[in-house]
Amino acid sequence: HSFPTRRSSDLTNTQYEVKAFTTTTDRTCAAHTVCTSSEFELESAGGFKNRKCKAHTQCATGSEWQTKAAGTHHDRKCQAHTTCDFSTQWESTPAGAEHDRSCSVITTCPAGEHELRANTRTADRACAKCPAGTAKPGVSNDGACTECTGGQFQDNSGSTTCKTCVKSTYQDQLAQTSCKKCAAGKYQPHAGAHSCASCTSGHFQDSEGKSECKECNYFCAAGQFHRGCGIDQAGSCNPR
């Protein structure tokens, strides 16, 4: 006797074979698993195997950021956020879900500048030039620059040293931008002076800003005598 034959069931592209057909039984098929939006395909579907899906990795909120976005055929990649050393760094870019935190070295104020604003965890230190009349020779974060002392001045901002008053000038105050000329009747032969000296007896100086005094000239024509020389006056010859 012969038995009628039956065609085995065909697979569709959304199915895979669970059990092969035999001469007496039909093929058993099952629908392929469909990955959800929160999953990716770990192993592709085939005629004889099911699709394997795996849940996307979730980056830890606040401590990780996404270096590669999740896809249908690959996982999301996460990386730990950079940690700033706040003793030497400040956070120049805050951490985000899709970007790393950026850390920058805290500025140290150079010579000629002082600290204007202290650094914080999210802001750099701000420095400003030393004002005229002051100076700062070294690298530091001092809040102020050093005032120029007597006998010194500084007419520029952002200076590392003070200038010395030249002879014939002086400075008797702090933090000045210029030196004073010696007044008439006074002189100063040395640089860096705090004051000027008065002309001694027999000497005078009728101009300001001089480093020495002039000698009085007591010679007069016959019948005249000299008077009035001293301090800031040259004196003059007068009839007897």
Short mmCIF file of C-alpha atoms in Angstrom, two decimals:
data_model
loop_
_atom_site.label_atom_id
_atom_site.label_comp_id
_atom_site.label_asym_id
_atom_site.label_seq_id
_atom_site.Cartn_x
_atom_site.Cartn_y
_atom_site.Cartn_z
CA HIS A 1 0.00 0.00 0.00
CA SER A 2 1.12 3.57 -0.59
CA PHE A 3 0.33 6.57 1.62
CA PRO A 4 -0.41 10.07 0.35
CA THR A 5 2.42 12.55 0.86
CA ARG A 6 2.01 16.03 2.39
CA ARG A 7 4.20 19.04 1.63
CA SER A 8 6.06 20.37 4.67
CA SER A 9 5.21 23.88 5.90
CA ASP A 10 7.40 26.64 4.49
CA LEU A 11 9.35 29.04 6.74
CA THR A 12 8.68 32.77 6.47
CA ASN A 13 11.39 35.38 7.06
CA THR A 14 9.90 36.07 10.50
CA GLN A 15 10.20 32.45 11.64
CA TYR A 16 12.78 29.80 12.39
CA GLU A 17 12.57 26.02 12.48
CA VAL A 18 12.14 24.61 15.95
CA LYS A 19 11.70 21.00 14.83
CA ALA A 20 12.42 19.57 11.41
CA PHE A 21 9.71 17.78 9.47
CA THR A 22 9.74 14.01 9.06
CA THR A 23 7.91 11.67 6.78
CA THR A 24 5.12 11.54 9.31
CA THR A 25 5.24 14.97 10.98
CA ASP A 26 5.27 18.53 9.79
CA ARG A 27 7.97 21.09 10.51
CA THR A 28 7.48 23.11 13.70
CA CYS A 29 8.15 26.86 13.35
CA ALA A 30 8.27 29.74 15.81
CA ALA A 31 8.28 33.50 15.34
CA HIS A 32 11.62 35.25 15.71
CA THR A 33 12.02 37.32 18.84
CA VAL A 34 11.81 41.05 18.06
CA CYS A 35 14.22 43.24 20.02
CA THR A 36 12.61 46.20 21.77
CA SER A 37 13.90 49.78 21.65
CA SER A 38 15.75 49.14 24.88
CA GLU A 39 17.55 46.12 23.45
CA PHE A 40 20.06 45.33 20.72
CA GLU A 41 20.51 42.22 18.55
CA LEU A 42 23.19 40.08 20.14
CA GLU A 43 22.81 37.21 17.64
CA SER A 44 21.08 37.55 14.30
CA ALA A 45 17.98 35.54 13.36
CA GLY A 46 18.26 32.60 10.99
CA GLY A 47 16.22 29.85 9.46
CA PHE A 48 17.23 27.47 12.19
CA LYS A 49 17.84 29.76 15.14
CA ASN A 50 16.07 32.48 17.00
CA ARG A 51 17.27 36.06 17.29
CA LYS A 52 18.98 36.85 20.62
CA CYS A 53 18.43 40.25 22.19
CA LYS A 54 20.14 41.88 25.11
CA ALA A 55 19.17 44.95 27.13
CA HIS A 56 21.20 48.07 26.41
CA THR A 57 23.70 49.06 29.09
CA GLN A 58 22.48 52.04 31.11
CA CYS A 59 25.15 54.56 32.04
CA ALA A 60 25.19 55.32 35.75
CA THR A 61 23.63 58.74 36.28
CA GLY A 62 26.14 61.26 37.59
CA SER A 63 29.19 59.01 37.41
CA GLU A 64 29.29 57.85 33.76
CA TRP A 65 28.73 59.30 30.30
CA GLN A 66 27.80 57.75 26.99
CA THR A 67 30.77 57.41 24.66
CA LYS A 68 28.81 55.52 21.99
CA ALA A 69 25.05 55.71 21.51
CA ALA A 70 22.91 52.57 21.67
CA GLY A 71 21.95 51.00 18.34
CA THR A 72 19.84 48.15 17.03
CA HIS A 73 22.92 45.99 16.51
CA HIS A 74 25.32 47.24 19.16
CA ASP A 75 25.29 48.12 22.82
CA ARG A 76 25.67 51.53 24.40
CA LYS A 77 29.19 52.27 25.65
CA CYS A 78 29.76 54.12 28.92
CA GLN A 79 32.83 55.57 30.57
CA ALA A 80 33.41 56.94 34.05
CA HIS A 81 33.50 60.72 34.30
CA THR A 82 36.91 62.32 34.83
CA THR A 83 37.38 63.43 38.43
CA CYS A 84 39.05 66.80 39.03
CA ASP A 85 41.72 67.22 41.67
CA PHE A 86 40.32 70.40 43.19
CA SER A 87 43.58 71.17 44.97
CA THR A 88 45.18 71.93 41.60
CA GLN A 89 42.29 71.93 39.11
CA TRP A 90 38.86 73.43 38.51
CA GLU A 91 35.92 72.05 36.55
CA SER A 92 35.98 73.91 33.24
CA THR A 93 33.21 71.79 31.65
CA PRO A 94 30.58 70.12 33.85
CA ALA A 95 29.87 66.40 33.46
CA GLY A 96 26.97 65.50 31.16
CA ALA A 97 25.10 62.42 30.03
CA GLU A 98 26.84 62.50 26.63
CA HIS A 99 30.12 64.26 27.39
CA ASP A 100 32.89 64.01 29.92
CA ARG A 101 33.83 66.48 32.60
CA SER A 102 36.79 68.72 31.71
CA CYS A 103 39.33 69.75 34.32
CA SER A 104 41.78 72.63 33.90
CA VAL A 105 44.83 73.62 35.92
CA ILE A 106 44.18 76.48 38.33
CA THR A 107 45.95 79.66 37.23
CA THR A 108 48.79 80.91 39.42
CA CYS A 109 49.24 84.67 39.28
CA PRO A 110 52.57 85.55 37.60
CA ALA A 111 55.03 88.24 38.66
CA GLY A 112 53.49 91.67 38.18
CA GLU A 113 49.96 90.43 38.92
CA HIS A 114 47.92 89.81 42.07
CA GLU A 115 44.86 87.67 42.81
CA LEU A 116 41.66 89.51 41.97
CA ARG A 117 39.25 86.63 42.60
CA ALA A 118 39.92 83.29 44.27
CA ASN A 119 39.21 80.08 42.38
CA THR A 120 36.23 77.86 43.12
CA ARG A 121 35.37 74.32 42.06
CA THR A 122 33.76 75.67 38.87
CA ALA A 123 35.73 78.89 38.20
CA ASP A 124 39.40 79.65 37.68
CA ARG A 125 41.40 82.13 39.73
CA ALA A 126 41.37 85.63 38.24
CA CYS A 127 44.53 87.76 38.31
CA ALA A 128 44.97 91.48 37.68
CA LYS A 129 47.98 93.66 36.95
CA CYS A 130 49.61 95.42 39.87
CA PRO A 131 48.46 99.06 39.84
CA ALA A 132 50.96 101.84 39.25
CA GLY A 133 52.84 102.65 42.45
CA THR A 134 53.18 98.98 43.34
CA ALA A 135 55.09 95.89 42.19
CA LYS A 136 55.24 92.12 42.69
CA PRO A 137 58.51 90.35 41.90
CA GLY A 138 57.51 86.69 42.15
CA VAL A 139 54.89 84.12 41.14
CA SER A 140 52.27 83.89 43.90
CA ASN A 141 48.60 84.33 44.64
CA ASP A 142 48.93 87.29 46.98
CA GLY A 143 45.83 89.43 47.10
CA ALA A 144 47.78 92.67 46.71
CA CYS A 145 51.07 93.95 45.33
CA THR A 146 53.80 95.60 47.42
CA GLU A 147 53.73 99.38 47.62
CA CYS A 148 56.84 101.18 46.43
CA THR A 149 58.68 102.63 49.43
CA GLY A 150 60.22 106.07 49.97
CA GLY A 151 62.83 106.91 47.36
CA GLN A 152 61.00 104.74 44.81
CA PHE A 153 58.14 104.97 42.31
CA GLN A 154 56.46 103.00 39.55
CA ASP A 155 54.59 104.72 36.73
CA ASN A 156 53.46 101.54 34.96
CA SER A 157 50.96 98.84 35.90
CA GLY A 158 51.89 95.15 35.94
CA SER A 159 55.43 95.78 37.17
CA THR A 160 57.72 93.34 38.94
CA THR A 161 59.97 95.96 40.59
CA CYS A 162 59.83 99.60 41.64
CA LYS A 163 62.02 102.25 40.05
CA THR A 164 64.54 104.33 42.00
CA CYS A 165 64.29 108.10 42.12
CA VAL A 166 67.27 109.65 40.34
CA LYS A 167 69.52 112.24 41.97
CA SER A 168 68.00 115.73 42.22
CA THR A 169 64.64 114.09 43.05
CA TYR A 170 63.09 112.38 46.07
CA GLN A 171 59.96 110.64 47.26
CA ASP A 172 58.78 110.69 50.85
CA GLN A 173 55.50 108.77 50.38
CA LEU A 174 54.48 105.19 49.60
CA ALA A 175 52.93 103.82 46.41
CA GLN A 176 53.78 106.79 44.21
CA THR A 177 53.88 106.99 40.43
CA SER A 178 56.61 109.64 40.15
CA CYS A 179 59.34 111.39 42.12
CA LYS A 180 59.39 114.99 43.30
CA LYS A 181 61.99 117.50 42.22
CA CYS A 182 64.08 119.09 44.93
CA ALA A 183 62.75 122.59 45.53
CA ALA A 184 64.89 125.68 44.95
CA GLY A 185 67.28 126.11 47.88
CA LYS A 186 67.67 122.32 48.18
CA TYR A 187 69.63 119.58 46.44
CA GLN A 188 70.08 115.82 46.38
CA PRO A 189 73.29 114.24 45.02
CA HIS A 190 72.17 110.61 45.53
CA ALA A 191 69.56 108.34 43.93
CA GLY A 192 66.78 106.75 45.99
CA ALA A 193 66.43 109.66 48.40
CA HIS A 194 63.52 110.24 50.77
CA SER A 195 64.19 114.00 51.00
CA CYS A 196 66.44 116.80 49.79
CA ALA A 197 69.07 118.70 51.78
CA SER A 198 69.16 122.48 52.20
CA CYS A 199 72.04 124.44 50.73
CA THR A 200 74.63 125.23 53.40
CA SER A 201 75.97 128.67 54.28
CA GLY A 202 77.74 130.31 51.36
CA HIS A 203 75.73 128.31 48.85
CA PHE A 204 72.40 128.69 47.09
CA GLN A 205 70.28 127.04 44.42
CA ASP A 206 67.81 129.18 42.50
CA SER A 207 66.43 126.30 40.37
CA GLU A 208 64.46 123.21 41.32
CA GLY A 209 65.51 119.62 40.62
CA LYS A 210 69.26 120.02 41.17
CA SER A 211 71.86 117.65 42.55
CA GLU A 212 74.15 120.34 43.99
CA CYS A 213 74.17 123.93 45.18
CA LYS A 214 76.03 126.90 43.71
CA GLU A 215 78.63 128.89 45.57
CA CYS A 216 77.79 132.47 46.44
CA ASN A 217 79.80 135.04 44.45
CA TYR A 218 80.78 137.80 46.87
CA PHE A 219 82.96 139.75 44.44
CA CYS A 220 81.58 143.21 43.75
CA ALA A 221 82.94 146.35 42.05
CA ALA A 222 84.69 148.93 44.13
CA GLY A 223 82.29 150.86 46.28
CA GLN A 224 79.73 148.03 46.40
CA PHE A 225 79.04 145.20 48.73
CA HIS A 226 77.26 141.86 48.27
CA ARG A 227 74.21 140.85 50.19
CA GLY A 228 71.27 138.40 50.10
CA CYS A 229 73.03 135.21 48.93
CA GLY A 230 71.75 131.95 50.39
CA ILE A 231 69.08 129.30 50.14
CA ASP A 232 67.44 130.06 46.79
CA GLN A 233 68.87 133.53 46.19
CA ALA A 234 72.10 134.41 44.39
CA GLY A 235 72.22 137.81 46.09
CA SER A 236 73.40 141.04 44.47
CA CYS A 237 75.94 143.83 44.71
CA ASN A 238 74.70 147.08 46.21
CA PRO A 239 76.18 150.56 46.73
CA ARG A 240 77.71 151.14 50.12
#
